[in-house]
Amino acid sequence: ETGVTQSPTHLIKTRGQQVTLRCSSQSGHNTVSWYQQALGQGPQFIFQYYREEENGRGNFPPRFSGLQFPNYSSELNVNALELDDSALYLCASSNPPGQGLGDTQYFGPGTRLTVL
Amino acid sequence: QQPVQSPQAVILREGEDAVINCSSSKALYSVHWYRQKHGEAPVFLMILLKGGEQKGHEKISASFNEKKQQSSLYLTASQLSYSGTYFCGTDYQGETYKYIFGTGTRLKVLA
């Protein structure tokens, strides 16, 4: 069984730039969720993708967007980067929502984004 | 809307017990517990799906009181490896799907 992987592990960008983060889900999982975790804070839900469509979204502006591919891997894109976007970005894969399985999530190691 | 955890932080000696509480202002349909060590991703500990359900994992167990909209995590005979930040989490099936983590509890176990 393959775990959740993310790339890159670290990234440094400047304000106004765009960034793409990647996530490969755990074998057997077709649902991917993305989270932003600022230093000293808990993870904040950005959005979830299921069957290549956005299934839910947290309180993040439209410049945070995503994609899910047929192989269930996913991308998080952030446009017009701001200093406050500096954080650890986590993706988590799970079973499909609503199947009574409780959406147990398994997290990847994260991508540390620094915006200068 | 974010579940509130208590205490915010706790320091234990090896072998001591601890209880971490997670309270929500909205009805909880499921509760997940995670442990996150510094610089690492959260690790899933357990899930509780029904009110009143209790689950155990080695010396870590949890209960879920749906009526009280509360879950508690019990750590018995704590070990150094238990140190980290504990989060409860729950999903809200409203107009749109959301997943929300609790405020977190920092736990440190001393030798």
mmCIF file of C-alpha atoms in Angstrom, chain A residues 35 37 41-45 48 55-59 88 90 100-109, chain B residues 2 30 32 34 36 38-44 47 49 87 91 93 96-103:
data_model
loop_
_atom_site.group_PDB
_atom_site.id
_atom_site.type_symbol
_atom_site.label_atom_id
_atom_site.label_comp_id
_atom_site.label_asym_id
_atom_site.label_seq_id
_atom_site.Cartn_x
_atom_site.Cartn_y
_atom_site.Cartn_z
ATOM 1 C CA TYR A 35 -5.212 22.111 4.233
ATOM 2 C CA GLN A 37 -1.377 25.115 8.475
ATOM 3 C CA GLN A 41 -2.027 26.843 14.319
ATOM 4 C CA GLY A 42 -4.180 23.886 13.440
ATOM 5 C CA PRO A 43 -4.826 22.831 9.848
ATOM 6 C CA GLN A 44 -7.435 24.916 8.000
ATOM 7 C CA PHE A 45 -9.570 23.188 5.383
ATOM 8 C CA GLN A 48 -11.833 18.674 -1.078
ATOM 9 C CA ASN A 55 -16.765 18.632 -3.209
ATOM 10 C CA GLY A 56 -16.469 21.301 -0.526
ATOM 11 C CA ARG A 57 -14.560 24.465 0.262
ATOM 12 C CA GLY A 58 -13.394 26.354 3.329
ATOM 13 C CA ASN A 59 -13.028 30.101 3.758
ATOM 14 C CA LEU A 88 2.686 24.156 5.620
ATOM 15 C CA LEU A 90 -1.033 19.384 3.697
ATOM 16 C CA GLY A 100 -20.412 5.801 6.444
ATOM 17 C CA LEU A 101 -16.706 5.252 6.661
ATOM 18 C CA GLY A 102 -16.162 8.502 8.510
ATOM 19 C CA ASP A 103 -13.787 9.968 5.971
ATOM 20 C CA THR A 104 -10.700 8.849 7.869
ATOM 21 C CA GLN A 105 -7.901 10.950 6.465
ATOM 22 C CA TYR A 106 -4.292 10.027 5.912
ATOM 23 C CA PHE A 107 -1.934 12.944 5.534
ATOM 24 C CA GLY A 108 1.059 13.476 3.346
ATOM 25 C CA PRO A 109 4.253 14.993 4.759
ATOM 26 C CA GLN B 2 -14.470 25.396 15.389
ATOM 27 C CA SER B 30 -18.297 11.775 13.764
ATOM 28 C CA HIS B 32 -11.555 11.997 14.550
ATOM 29 C CA TYR B 34 -4.998 13.096 15.416
ATOM 30 C CA GLN B 36 0.918 15.927 15.282
ATOM 31 C CA HIS B 38 6.569 19.215 15.555
ATOM 32 C CA GLY B 39 7.399 19.585 11.877
ATOM 33 C CA GLU B 40 5.410 16.528 10.863
ATOM 34 C CA ALA B 41 1.964 15.866 9.403
ATOM 35 C CA PRO B 42 -0.980 14.920 11.610
ATOM 36 C CA VAL B 43 -1.311 11.182 12.202
ATOM 37 C CA PHE B 44 -4.756 9.641 12.488
ATOM 38 C CA ILE B 47 -12.493 7.691 14.661
ATOM 39 C CA LEU B 49 -18.900 7.398 14.448
ATOM 40 C CA PHE B 87 -6.405 17.680 17.428
ATOM 41 C CA ASP B 91 -16.819 17.041 9.104
ATOM 42 C CA GLN B 93 -22.340 18.089 5.961
ATOM 43 C CA THR B 96 -21.232 22.250 1.266
ATOM 44 C CA TYR B 97 -18.781 19.826 2.770
ATOM 45 C CA LYS B 98 -16.262 21.166 5.280
ATOM 46 C CA TYR B 99 -13.800 19.557 7.614
ATOM 47 C CA ILE B 100 -12.791 21.419 10.739
ATOM 48 C CA PHE B 101 -10.023 20.747 13.233
ATOM 49 C CA GLY B 102 -10.326 21.660 16.887
ATOM 50 C CA THR B 103 -8.192 24.289 18.558
#
